[in-house]
Amino acid sequence: MSAKIKIVPFGGVRENGKNMYAVDVNGSIYILDCGLKYPENELLGIDVVIPDWSYLRENKDRIVAVFLTHGHADAIGALPYFLSEFNVPVFGSEMTIALAKLNVADEPKVKNYDDFHVVDEKTEIDFGDVVVSFFSTTHSIPESLGIDLKTDEGQIVYTGDFKFDQTAQPGYQTDYARLGAIGQAGVLALLSDSANAENPNMNASEQEIAESIEETFNYREGRVVVACVASNILRIQQVFDAAEKTGRKVCLTGQDLEKIVNTAMKLGKLSFDDDLLVTPEQLADLKPAETVILQTGKMGEPIKSIQRMANKQEKTLNIQEGDLVYITTTPSHAMDTTVAQTRDMVYRAGGEVKAISDEMNSSGHAYKRDLQLMLNLLKPTYLVPIQGEYRLLNAHANAAMELGMPADHIFILAKGDVLTYAKGTMSLGEGIDVSDTMIDGIGVGDIGNIVLRDRKVLADDGIFIAVVTIDRKKKQIVAEPKITSRGFVYVKANKDLMQESGQIIRKAVQNNLDNKEFDWGHLKQDVREHLSHYLFEQTHRRPVILPVIMEVNQHHRRTSSKDKSAGKAPAKGARTAPKSKSKAKGSAKPKAKAATTKAKDGQATKPRHNRKRRPRAKKPAPVADKKD
């Protein structure tokens, strides 16, 4: 019986990061990686973005496990949120699982989760229809693994992040023999990293990068502030080695980095002398030429932290005159503008900037020829380029076609596409709805497109608030419109604009009050439309207009002393009807005695006469005890 196979990307295609792919074999779902991505400029106020797993919620009983390739945020960052909804086992290498545990420990809902399983390149797990095994790859973190799912129809291989480097040290080396063996057994589909597919030039070896870091530390006479991703263990080791050889001490910034360094030390993935590290307080006793500050920032993202250092916003360590900011990470193209702004801030603060990527191709991802080598080793029938924006996926597809792979055997997928293999043919089936889930503070998924759109409008044109108080019974405006503006215009310099806006508001409100069919929604919409048209005509801006309409009732019943004793005091700020001094023309003269009325509790009571003498307070009626 042939297996029915589906491949569904929940992230990692046509975008940078957020890797998460589901492989469905005969109804059992295998999750490959569970990562996040850092927000781009248009995602105002968003901390991180994780995949949307609405489809998985509906099929949670079919999920077998999560398999992780490495310990970077784009592979494990969303795991705490995922495990808070899905109680499934997690498999990964020793280093990957250690970093995953650090992530999960910070999430209160799953801090007690402990269904982790350590695997290596020799591990095989038999799930019946699928046998899952692993193979070693080269990346910027030790024990990075690729994943192989063996089915009756052939193998589905997921490379994870990889590159080929002949000078890689133990723990970072690719197992070429294992790749060849997988290829000989027959690969049905290959999900392969495309993050560096546009680059036609060979990546610099890690040995060359280590020599460059040491040389930089040697010739600088001032402090060196190294910007690095916290989970890039290989780069951190190179910084420690260069500092030791050049007589410098290293100061770590942030608890995240300290946790990762301590974890890597315990596992033997980092090695350095005990006296190499110093605290920020000990830096004052060192000369600038003896200092290295390792800045990784919040959640391992260093660029924004460098900006704060340049703007003197950090508590202890900021950019000083003569400092060198050494960017040893390679930001994505989406971060080019942010990196350029960061460079400018550093120079304004008196420092200088140098980046490894300015001098050599330093990337943890395979360039074009590496991708073609992987294809030649595995010989897949079908190729699914993953991890990268569309142009990168397309570049990967072109590299595959240069090797003779048919174009109809290459699938450039979008999130939610369902790639189905049945009866010997791979084709696109009916897709599922997959969007992004945005994390803002402690809120998970409560920020949608409408909120983001409003944030963008607020950022572009500001807000315009109009407060009006009306008496609907008298059909009149009680108080003049009060206008408040933020981020739109400078109010003191635009008094005429504000006065005319007030007149427009009055007119729109009065027209609605005069209308027999009064409607609150229509009133607010009418104010928005008239005001928006006028403000755009005058300023060519479209601020968020927020009309606030308050109603006051000047003919409400007087509050009795009994109501007061029951805690029913009138609302704060509510007006009472003033005593009439003159009689209106044609109005009926009020009678001296009013008819007896009934209070809410059913007891008879008389309305209070307008006496000068204070009336006696009535005794409150006895209240019976309530029974449960």
XYZ file of C-alpha atoms in Angstrom:
628
model
C 0.000 0.000 0.000
C 1.490 3.322 -1.090
C 1.804 6.087 1.478
C -0.042 9.383 1.094
C 2.309 12.240 1.905
C 1.612 15.936 2.469
C 4.170 18.698 3.062
C 2.850 21.949 4.584
C 5.011 25.005 5.419
C 3.744 27.058 8.371
C 6.605 29.533 7.996
C 10.087 29.857 6.547
C 8.982 30.335 2.916
C 8.991 33.760 1.219
C 10.307 35.247 4.477
C 13.394 35.246 6.694
C 13.231 32.894 9.688
C 10.177 31.372 11.393
C 11.006 27.881 10.131
C 8.239 25.364 10.704
C 7.203 22.565 8.355
C 4.727 19.727 8.786
C 5.085 16.402 6.994
C 1.890 14.324 7.046
C 2.429 10.626 6.307
C -0.711 8.481 6.339
C -2.401 10.846 8.783
C 0.521 11.214 11.224
C 2.021 14.726 11.416
C 5.766 15.253 11.983
C 6.799 18.843 12.852
C 10.211 19.991 11.585
C 11.526 22.969 13.604
C 9.414 25.515 15.471
C 10.999 28.941 15.046
C 10.213 32.641 15.209
C 11.302 35.715 13.281
C 12.095 39.232 14.411
C 9.657 41.900 13.186
C 10.314 44.089 10.190
C 9.799 47.849 10.177
C 6.069 47.831 9.368
C 5.244 45.652 12.401
C 5.107 48.565 14.821
C 5.532 47.579 18.457
C 5.645 43.825 17.760
C 8.322 41.892 19.679
C 8.456 38.663 17.635
C 6.364 36.780 15.078
C 5.577 33.058 15.362
C 3.711 30.672 13.034
C -0.066 30.327 13.061
C -1.017 26.749 13.940
C -4.813 26.935 13.728
C -4.770 23.892 11.424
C -2.677 21.963 13.930
C -5.142 22.768 16.722
C -7.850 21.049 14.705
C -5.569 18.037 14.204
C -3.634 17.998 17.480
C -4.301 14.300 18.083
C -2.392 13.444 14.898
C 0.855 15.229 15.835
C 3.627 12.716 16.528
C 6.512 14.926 17.696
C 8.648 17.998 17.040
C 12.135 17.499 15.535
C 14.677 20.325 15.877
C 17.693 20.915 13.633
C 19.671 23.444 15.717
C 19.419 25.908 18.598
C 18.932 29.279 16.883
C 15.748 31.299 17.397
C 14.588 30.699 13.814
C 14.387 26.982 14.668
C 13.396 26.825 18.359
C 12.096 30.315 19.259
C 8.363 29.501 19.017
C 8.670 26.257 20.976
C 7.458 27.691 24.350
C 4.240 28.954 22.720
C 3.755 25.705 20.803
C 4.208 23.468 23.832
C 1.716 25.535 25.834
C -0.952 24.167 23.445
C 0.448 20.840 22.245
C 1.793 18.235 24.657
C 4.078 16.302 22.293
C 7.688 15.052 22.610
C 10.605 17.137 21.305
C 13.748 15.635 19.722
C 17.095 17.342 19.080
C 20.826 17.185 19.696
C 22.248 17.726 23.184
C 23.113 21.388 22.540
C 19.809 22.094 20.806
C 17.761 20.547 23.612
C 19.750 22.473 26.244
C 18.940 25.783 24.504
C 15.318 24.717 23.984
C 15.017 24.078 27.722
C 16.292 27.607 28.422
C 13.572 29.016 26.158
C 10.821 26.905 27.649
C 11.874 27.704 31.235
C 11.033 31.393 30.635
C 7.396 30.589 29.761
C 5.323 30.070 32.946
C 2.758 27.825 31.241
C 5.314 25.195 30.231
C 8.211 25.681 32.629
C 7.575 22.170 33.997
C 7.511 20.524 30.563
C 10.090 17.732 30.429
C 9.381 15.541 27.409
C 12.716 16.299 25.689
C 14.763 13.605 23.971
C 18.417 13.904 22.969
C 19.439 12.384 19.619
C 22.554 12.417 17.441
C 23.588 11.557 13.891
C 23.441 7.826 14.710
C 19.894 7.826 16.129
C 16.985 6.105 14.370
C 13.404 6.303 15.665
C 10.831 3.902 14.231
C 7.256 5.261 14.258
C 5.814 2.496 12.086
C 5.038 4.208 8.776
C 8.072 6.493 9.188
C 11.628 5.954 10.416
C 13.242 9.237 11.504
C 17.030 9.549 11.436
C 19.536 12.411 11.462
C 22.786 13.547 9.829
C 25.467 16.058 10.884
C 25.683 19.444 9.120
C 27.938 22.494 9.367
C 26.458 25.670 10.840
C 27.455 28.395 13.307
C 26.268 26.357 16.276
C 27.554 22.916 17.306
C 25.611 19.686 16.781
C 23.463 21.047 13.977
C 21.501 18.218 12.359
C 19.534 17.505 9.203
C 16.439 15.305 9.420
C 15.588 12.276 7.271
C 12.055 10.814 7.210
C 12.077 7.390 5.567
C 8.705 6.357 4.086
C 7.519 3.555 1.782
C 7.599 6.028 -1.141
C 11.114 7.298 -0.488
C 12.879 9.640 1.893
C 11.901 13.210 2.753
C 15.006 15.130 3.763
C 15.083 18.466 5.614
C 18.553 20.065 5.653
C 17.935 22.749 8.272
C 20.531 25.563 8.151
C 23.744 24.315 6.577
C 26.874 25.117 4.617
C 29.976 23.179 3.581
C 33.305 24.120 5.172
C 36.329 21.853 4.778
C 38.096 23.512 7.750
C 35.214 22.983 10.193
C 36.195 21.781 13.662
C 34.785 18.665 15.370
C 31.185 19.249 16.396
C 30.647 21.388 13.304
C 31.638 18.941 10.559
C 29.337 17.628 7.820
C 28.993 13.861 7.423
C 29.496 13.543 3.644
C 29.400 9.735 3.724
C 26.004 9.763 5.420
C 24.648 12.213 2.824
C 25.859 9.934 0.039
C 24.184 6.920 1.656
C 20.879 8.782 1.961
C 21.121 9.748 -1.700
C 21.776 6.144 -2.738
C 18.658 4.965 -0.866
C 16.484 7.356 -2.900
C 15.210 10.790 -1.866
C 11.646 11.633 -2.815
C 11.678 15.304 -1.717
C 14.377 17.645 -0.420
C 13.513 20.673 1.737
C 16.701 22.710 1.427
C 18.007 25.963 2.955
C 17.934 28.914 0.505
C 18.961 31.846 2.754
C 22.209 32.485 0.818
C 21.183 31.173 -2.606
C 21.764 34.509 -4.370
C 25.442 34.566 -3.425
C 27.618 33.210 -6.278
C 30.858 33.554 -4.283
C 32.341 31.000 -1.930
C 31.843 31.533 1.790
C 34.940 32.376 3.807
C 36.071 29.490 5.965
C 35.675 29.779 9.731
C 39.456 29.611 10.033
C 39.764 32.782 7.924
C 37.108 34.503 10.022
C 38.910 33.573 13.261
C 42.158 35.065 11.907
C 40.324 38.268 10.906
C 38.852 38.683 14.404
C 42.279 38.223 16.009
C 43.842 40.752 13.642
C 41.134 43.304 14.445
C 41.692 42.916 18.186
C 45.432 43.323 17.646
C 45.531 46.614 15.792
C 42.830 48.450 17.784
C 44.072 50.583 20.655
C 40.633 51.268 22.142
C 37.733 49.168 23.321
C 36.105 46.684 20.949
C 32.343 46.209 21.196
C 31.473 42.956 19.418
C 27.915 42.627 18.112
C 27.039 38.961 17.916
C 23.979 36.684 18.007
C 23.834 35.073 21.460
C 23.341 31.539 20.143
C 26.207 31.764 17.625
C 28.469 29.585 19.762
C 31.168 29.308 17.088
C 31.549 33.094 16.829
C 31.621 33.481 20.608
C 34.411 30.884 20.817
C 36.375 32.794 18.153
C 35.965 36.048 20.115
C 37.166 34.365 23.328
C 40.188 32.851 21.535
C 41.137 36.175 19.902
C 40.785 38.065 23.209
C 43.008 35.575 25.012
C 45.710 35.765 22.328
C 45.717 39.588 22.299
C 45.660 40.084 26.074
C 42.098 41.390 26.348
C 39.352 40.631 28.845
C 35.750 39.997 27.811
C 32.679 41.523 29.423
C 29.363 39.795 28.717
C 26.160 41.845 28.498
C 22.745 40.489 29.315
C 21.394 37.488 31.191
C 20.476 35.658 27.981
C 24.110 35.556 26.867
C 25.339 34.458 30.292
C 22.831 31.581 30.355
C 23.870 30.411 26.898
C 27.607 30.673 27.695
C 27.148 28.768 30.958
C 25.101 26.078 29.196
C 27.683 25.704 26.423
C 30.478 25.494 29.009
C 28.722 22.715 30.933
C 28.330 20.727 27.715
C 31.948 21.313 26.720
C 31.024 23.359 23.628
C 32.897 26.460 24.842
C 36.349 26.589 26.401
C 38.322 29.517 27.859
C 40.410 30.486 30.878
C 38.589 31.299 34.112
C 40.090 34.805 34.337
C 39.037 35.817 30.796
C 35.610 37.168 31.802
C 35.141 40.386 33.784
C 32.113 42.241 35.111
C 31.077 45.751 33.968
C 32.320 47.109 37.321
C 35.813 45.687 36.680
C 36.126 47.443 33.310
C 37.105 50.692 35.055
C 40.340 49.058 36.217
C 41.303 48.007 32.659
C 42.812 50.020 29.854
C 40.654 50.433 26.725
C 43.146 48.300 24.755
C 42.549 45.454 27.211
C 38.767 45.379 26.837
C 36.228 43.505 24.695
C 32.481 44.011 25.284
C 30.352 41.216 23.852
C 26.893 42.639 23.068
C 24.135 40.274 22.006
C 21.045 42.190 23.051
C 17.587 41.047 24.031
C 16.642 37.621 22.662
C 20.050 37.449 20.997
C 19.425 40.322 18.554
C 22.418 42.727 18.866
C 21.673 45.610 16.457
C 19.007 47.360 18.550
C 21.192 47.055 21.647
C 24.043 48.742 19.793
C 21.619 51.576 18.974
C 20.816 52.014 22.665
C 24.529 52.020 23.516
C 25.135 54.694 20.879
C 22.269 56.822 22.257
C 23.574 56.479 25.856
C 20.455 54.563 26.913
C 22.156 51.577 28.551
C 22.587 51.605 32.334
C 26.279 50.723 32.487
C 27.942 50.277 29.086
C 27.606 52.871 26.302
C 29.632 53.812 23.231
C 32.617 56.021 24.090
C 35.030 58.090 22.032
C 37.440 55.742 20.228
C 35.345 52.570 20.545
C 35.142 50.111 17.650
C 31.779 48.413 17.094
C 32.644 45.132 15.401
C 29.599 43.488 13.780
C 30.431 39.792 13.571
C 26.927 38.695 12.579
C 25.514 38.931 9.063
C 22.075 40.605 9.233
C 19.459 39.765 6.605
C 18.821 42.127 3.698
C 15.601 43.224 5.397
C 17.809 44.765 8.139
C 19.991 46.809 5.750
C 18.287 50.118 6.568
C 18.417 49.446 10.315
C 22.112 48.533 10.142
C 22.872 51.725 8.178
C 21.073 53.813 10.816
C 22.991 52.003 13.551
C 26.312 52.797 11.898
C 25.371 56.478 11.770
C 24.441 56.488 15.476
C 27.761 54.904 16.437
C 29.781 57.499 14.510
C 27.749 60.308 16.113
C 28.651 58.848 19.515
C 32.369 59.025 18.644
C 32.924 55.386 17.707
C 33.735 53.512 14.524
C 32.065 50.537 12.850
C 33.534 47.481 11.168
C 31.657 44.432 9.918
C 33.024 41.046 8.934
C 30.688 41.077 5.933
C 32.486 44.209 4.612
C 35.649 42.188 3.960
C 34.535 38.608 3.280
C 31.540 36.381 2.623
C 30.777 35.240 6.141
C 27.549 33.314 6.290
C 26.261 30.258 8.089
C 24.190 29.330 5.023
C 25.096 27.546 1.804
C 25.924 29.622 -1.261
C 24.971 28.563 -4.788
C 27.665 25.880 -5.312
C 27.042 24.398 -1.861
C 23.367 24.023 -2.724
C 24.261 22.272 -5.958
C 26.646 19.949 -4.089
C 23.832 18.992 -1.702
C 21.582 18.241 -4.689
C 24.265 16.078 -6.298
C 24.804 14.125 -3.080
C 21.113 13.477 -2.357
C 19.732 13.293 -5.938
C 16.132 14.171 -4.947
C 13.180 13.598 -7.279
C 11.512 16.805 -6.082
C 12.968 19.990 -4.594
C 11.238 22.378 -2.182
C 13.396 25.495 -1.605
C 12.760 26.855 1.904
C 13.964 29.600 4.257
C 14.243 32.833 2.374
C 12.316 35.509 0.534
C 10.875 34.663 -2.867
C 13.914 35.818 -4.854
C 16.134 33.484 -2.789
C 13.808 30.520 -3.326
C 13.792 31.343 -7.026
C 17.613 31.543 -7.121
C 17.755 28.094 -5.525
C 15.331 26.766 -8.144
C 17.504 28.177 -10.937
C 20.601 26.553 -9.413
C 18.772 23.205 -9.425
C 17.694 23.600 -13.062
C 21.352 24.190 -14.000
C 21.936 20.601 -12.831
C 19.179 19.322 -15.118
C 16.297 19.075 -12.639
C 12.952 19.592 -14.444
C 11.154 22.825 -13.556
C 7.928 20.949 -12.776
C 9.772 18.992 -10.072
C 10.594 22.198 -8.162
C 7.941 23.750 -5.917
C 8.255 27.297 -4.568
C 5.634 27.212 -1.833
C 3.830 29.857 0.195
C 2.617 29.483 3.780
C -0.353 27.150 3.883
C 0.303 25.471 0.532
C -0.243 21.710 0.690
C 2.174 19.711 -1.431
C 0.654 16.252 -1.900
C 2.280 13.039 -3.127
C -0.142 10.310 -4.173
C -0.127 7.619 -6.886
C 3.449 8.402 -7.865
C 2.945 12.147 -8.493
C 3.737 15.265 -6.454
C 1.306 18.166 -6.913
C -0.170 21.165 -5.138
C -3.432 20.344 -3.407
C -6.006 22.542 -1.727
C -4.231 24.903 0.674
C -5.047 25.819 4.258
C -5.301 29.238 5.876
C -2.001 30.126 7.595
C -1.231 33.648 8.809
C 1.256 35.146 11.278
C 0.817 35.206 15.035
C 2.296 38.354 16.543
C 3.679 38.607 20.074
C 3.373 42.013 21.741
C 4.420 41.942 25.392
C 2.493 39.119 27.036
C -0.186 39.147 24.346
C -0.081 36.195 21.950
C -2.048 36.628 18.743
C -4.194 39.529 20.010
C -2.609 41.941 17.520
C -4.107 41.636 14.041
C -3.937 43.513 10.757
C -6.485 46.116 11.873
C -4.458 47.010 14.977
C -1.258 47.204 12.921
C -2.988 49.399 10.364
C -4.160 51.776 13.103
C -0.627 51.874 14.566
C 0.756 52.772 11.156
C -1.807 55.542 10.662
C -1.044 56.879 14.135
C 2.675 56.827 13.336
C 2.149 58.571 9.986
C -0.514 61.231 10.701
C -1.310 61.208 14.432
C -4.655 61.335 16.217
C -7.425 63.979 16.416
C -9.873 63.677 19.348
C -13.120 65.669 19.517
C -15.192 65.594 22.727
C -18.770 66.934 22.607
C -21.450 66.965 25.342
C -25.087 66.941 24.212
C -28.587 66.976 25.689
C -30.586 64.704 23.395
C -33.963 65.618 24.920
C -33.433 69.325 24.382
C -31.656 68.645 21.069
C -28.817 70.971 21.863
C -25.068 70.960 22.476
C -24.396 71.577 26.144
C -20.649 72.288 26.015
C -18.393 73.571 23.274
C -16.409 70.842 21.455
C -13.073 70.164 23.122
C -10.366 69.221 20.629
C -7.145 67.393 21.433
C -4.479 66.518 18.885
C -1.339 64.372 19.168
C 1.172 63.851 16.369
C -0.968 65.779 13.842
C -0.288 69.541 13.998
C 1.107 71.965 16.545
C -2.096 73.274 18.097
C -0.848 76.732 19.162
C 0.302 77.481 15.623
C -2.949 76.278 14.043
C -5.677 78.032 16.047
C -7.742 78.828 12.940
C -7.712 75.161 11.932
C -8.917 74.143 15.385
C -11.664 76.794 15.500
C -12.991 75.824 12.089
C -12.850 72.151 13.084
C -14.942 73.003 16.144
C -17.573 74.676 13.949
C -17.703 71.645 11.637
C -18.170 69.353 14.640
C -20.970 71.563 16.045
C -22.762 71.623 12.717
C -22.522 67.854 12.201
C -23.719 67.121 15.748
C -26.595 69.608 15.595
C -27.799 68.206 12.272
C -28.001 64.761 13.843
C -29.799 66.097 16.937
C -32.403 67.787 14.734
C -32.993 64.525 12.885
C -35.986 62.603 14.212
C -34.253 59.271 13.578
C -31.298 59.851 15.882
C -28.559 57.180 15.783
C -25.305 57.194 17.777
C -23.331 55.312 15.131
C -24.481 57.644 12.388
C -23.621 60.686 14.510
C -20.016 59.572 15.076
C -19.568 58.552 11.455
C -20.934 61.895 10.295
C -18.450 63.770 12.494
C -15.583 61.608 11.168
C -16.482 62.130 7.504
C -16.962 65.910 7.686
C -13.845 66.404 9.817
C -11.680 64.035 7.745
C -12.636 65.826 4.518
C -11.817 69.249 5.982
C -8.518 68.220 7.613
C -7.262 66.508 4.455
C -8.260 69.565 2.405
C -6.237 71.809 4.726
C -3.220 69.598 5.543
C -3.206 66.626 3.113
C -3.013 64.354 6.146
C -5.445 61.744 7.414
C -5.156 61.453 11.205
C -7.126 58.927 13.227
C -10.295 60.843 14.170
C -11.844 59.792 17.465
C -15.196 61.500 18.226
C -16.261 61.175 21.857
C -19.946 62.052 22.353
C -21.212 62.369 25.935
C -24.863 62.765 26.906
C -26.181 64.676 29.908
C -29.797 64.390 31.150
C -30.923 67.541 32.946
C -34.358 66.192 33.920
C -33.533 63.138 35.976
C -35.437 62.205 39.162
C -34.100 63.641 42.394
C -32.242 61.113 44.506
C -34.064 60.345 47.749
C -32.369 59.951 51.071
C -33.286 56.283 50.951
C -31.378 55.883 47.687
C -28.404 57.579 49.249
C -28.475 55.259 52.236
C -28.548 52.297 49.809
C -25.412 53.581 48.106
C -27.191 54.939 45.027
C -25.543 58.319 44.902
C -25.764 60.344 41.683
C -22.934 59.877 39.217
C -19.989 62.163 39.636
C -20.206 65.180 37.387
C -23.967 64.793 36.667
C -25.959 68.023 36.722
C -29.197 68.606 38.650
C -31.969 70.797 37.346
C -31.625 74.393 38.650
C -34.439 76.046 40.611
C -36.637 78.072 38.346
C -36.812 81.758 39.404
C -39.180 82.911 36.680
C -42.195 81.225 35.192
C -41.994 80.397 31.505
C -44.733 81.828 29.310
C -47.559 79.394 28.778
C -46.258 76.851 31.236
C -48.558 75.305 33.800
C -48.177 76.397 37.400
C -46.854 73.532 39.529
C -49.258 72.287 42.217
C -48.401 72.627 45.877
C -49.074 68.969 46.525
C -47.972 66.173 44.284
C -49.555 62.765 43.959
C -48.236 60.061 46.190
C -45.846 57.753 44.321
C -44.396 54.352 45.067
C -40.738 53.774 45.648
C -38.890 50.796 44.154
C -39.398 48.751 47.303
C -43.164 49.156 47.047
C -43.597 51.502 50.067
C -45.505 54.737 49.686
C -43.506 57.915 49.833
C -44.182 61.584 49.243
C -41.989 63.901 47.213
C -39.976 66.332 49.302
C -41.287 69.919 49.441
C -38.916 72.786 48.827
C -38.580 73.933 52.420
C -35.924 76.068 53.998
C -35.970 73.864 57.062
C -34.058 70.601 56.674
C -36.522 67.661 56.700
C -36.134 64.823 59.124
C -34.406 61.774 57.729
C -36.671 58.753 57.522
C -35.624 55.586 59.199
C -34.574 52.978 56.650
C -36.897 50.050 56.260
C -35.643 46.832 57.861
C -33.987 44.501 55.410
C -34.494 40.774 55.786
C -31.415 38.563 55.885
C -30.746 36.775 52.603
C -30.679 33.029 52.676
C -28.241 30.998 50.600
